[in-house]
mmCIF file of C-alpha atoms in Angstrom:
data_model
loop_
_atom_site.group_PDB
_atom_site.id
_atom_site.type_symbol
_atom_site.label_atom_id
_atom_site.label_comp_id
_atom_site.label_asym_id
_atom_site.label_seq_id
_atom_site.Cartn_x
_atom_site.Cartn_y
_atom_site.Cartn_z
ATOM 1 C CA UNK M 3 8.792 -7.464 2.815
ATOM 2 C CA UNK M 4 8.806 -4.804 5.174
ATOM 3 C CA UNK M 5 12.127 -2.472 3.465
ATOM 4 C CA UNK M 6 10.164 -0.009 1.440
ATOM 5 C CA UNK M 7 13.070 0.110 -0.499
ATOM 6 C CA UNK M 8 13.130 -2.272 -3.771
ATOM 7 C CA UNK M 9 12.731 -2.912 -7.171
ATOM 8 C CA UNK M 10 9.763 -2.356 -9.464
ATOM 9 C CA UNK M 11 9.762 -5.872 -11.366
ATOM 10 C CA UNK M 12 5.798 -5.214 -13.132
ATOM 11 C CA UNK M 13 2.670 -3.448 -13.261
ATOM 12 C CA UNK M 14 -0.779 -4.561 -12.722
ATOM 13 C CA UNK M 15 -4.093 -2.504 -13.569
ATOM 14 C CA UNK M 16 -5.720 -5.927 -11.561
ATOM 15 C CA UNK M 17 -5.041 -6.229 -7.968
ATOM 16 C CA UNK M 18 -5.972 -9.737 -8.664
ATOM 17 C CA UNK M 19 -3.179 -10.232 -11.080
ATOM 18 C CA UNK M 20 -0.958 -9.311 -8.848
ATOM 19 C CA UNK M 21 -1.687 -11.095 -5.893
ATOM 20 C CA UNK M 22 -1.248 -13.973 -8.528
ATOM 21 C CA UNK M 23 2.207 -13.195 -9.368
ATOM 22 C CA UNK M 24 3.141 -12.318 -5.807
ATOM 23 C CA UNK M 25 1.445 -15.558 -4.368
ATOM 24 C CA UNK M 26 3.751 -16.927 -7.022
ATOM 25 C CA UNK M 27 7.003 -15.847 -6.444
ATOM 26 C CA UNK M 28 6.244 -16.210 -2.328
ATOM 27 C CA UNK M 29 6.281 -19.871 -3.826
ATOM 28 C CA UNK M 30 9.515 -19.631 -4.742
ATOM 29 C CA UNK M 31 10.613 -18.289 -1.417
ATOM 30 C CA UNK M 32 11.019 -14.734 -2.516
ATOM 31 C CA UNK M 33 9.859 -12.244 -0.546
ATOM 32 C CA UNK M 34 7.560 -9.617 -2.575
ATOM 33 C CA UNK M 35 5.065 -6.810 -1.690
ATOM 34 C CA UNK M 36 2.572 -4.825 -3.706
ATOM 35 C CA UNK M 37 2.604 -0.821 -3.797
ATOM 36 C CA UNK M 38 -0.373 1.346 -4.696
ATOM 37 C CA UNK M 39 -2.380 -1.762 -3.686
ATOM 38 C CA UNK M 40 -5.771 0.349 -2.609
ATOM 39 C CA UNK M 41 -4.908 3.084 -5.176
ATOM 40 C CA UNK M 42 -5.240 0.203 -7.782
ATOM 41 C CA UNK M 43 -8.486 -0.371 -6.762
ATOM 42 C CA UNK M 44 -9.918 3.426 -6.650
ATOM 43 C CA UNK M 45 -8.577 5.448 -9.402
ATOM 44 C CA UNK M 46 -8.997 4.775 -12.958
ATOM 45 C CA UNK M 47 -6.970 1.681 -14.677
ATOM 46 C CA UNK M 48 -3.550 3.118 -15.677
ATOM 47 C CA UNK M 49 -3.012 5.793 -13.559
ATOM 48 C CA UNK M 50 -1.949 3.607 -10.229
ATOM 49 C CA UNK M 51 -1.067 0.543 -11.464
ATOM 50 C CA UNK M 52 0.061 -2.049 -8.698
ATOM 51 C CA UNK M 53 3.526 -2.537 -8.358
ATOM 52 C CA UNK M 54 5.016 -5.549 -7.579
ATOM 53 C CA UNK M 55 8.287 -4.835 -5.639
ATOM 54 C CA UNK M 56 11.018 -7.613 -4.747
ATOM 55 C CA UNK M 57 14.439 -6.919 -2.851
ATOM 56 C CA UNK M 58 17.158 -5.982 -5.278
ATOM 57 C CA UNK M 59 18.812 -8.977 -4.597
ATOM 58 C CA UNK M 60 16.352 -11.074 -5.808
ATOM 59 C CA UNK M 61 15.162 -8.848 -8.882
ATOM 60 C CA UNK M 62 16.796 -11.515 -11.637
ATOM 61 C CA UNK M 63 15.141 -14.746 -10.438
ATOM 62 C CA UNK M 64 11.786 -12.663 -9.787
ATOM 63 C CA UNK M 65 11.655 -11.814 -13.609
ATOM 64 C CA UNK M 66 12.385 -15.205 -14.635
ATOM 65 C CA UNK M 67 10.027 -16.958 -12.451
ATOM 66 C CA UNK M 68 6.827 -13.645 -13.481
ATOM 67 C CA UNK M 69 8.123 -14.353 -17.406
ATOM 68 C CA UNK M 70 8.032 -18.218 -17.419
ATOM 69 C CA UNK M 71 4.466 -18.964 -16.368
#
């Protein structure tokens, strides 16, 4: 997803976790990217969390997919 623009649909202190969920919802052939990715990994837990970020468009079936698994 290159459009910076987009909605933040959840918050991981793991980059792992969400890789997972983006993997995931790339599955389901919605396009997602992850902000603050190297931040994540450098500053303490909580204070950069990694955002995962889908188009607006596809903010409603992104939550359903990330809450039913």
């Amino acid at each position: 997803m290159k459009d910076e623009r987009g909605v933040v649909i959840a918050e991981y202190n793991s980059i792992m976790e969400a890789e997972i969920s983006k993997s995931m919802l790339e599955s389901a052939g919605i396009e997602s990217t992850i902000r603050n990715e190297f931040m994540s990994t450098t500053i303490p837990t909580g204070i950069a969390p990694a955002q995962l970020v889908v188009r607006e468009e596809d903010e409603e079936n992104a939550r359903k997919l990330l809450n039913n698994r």
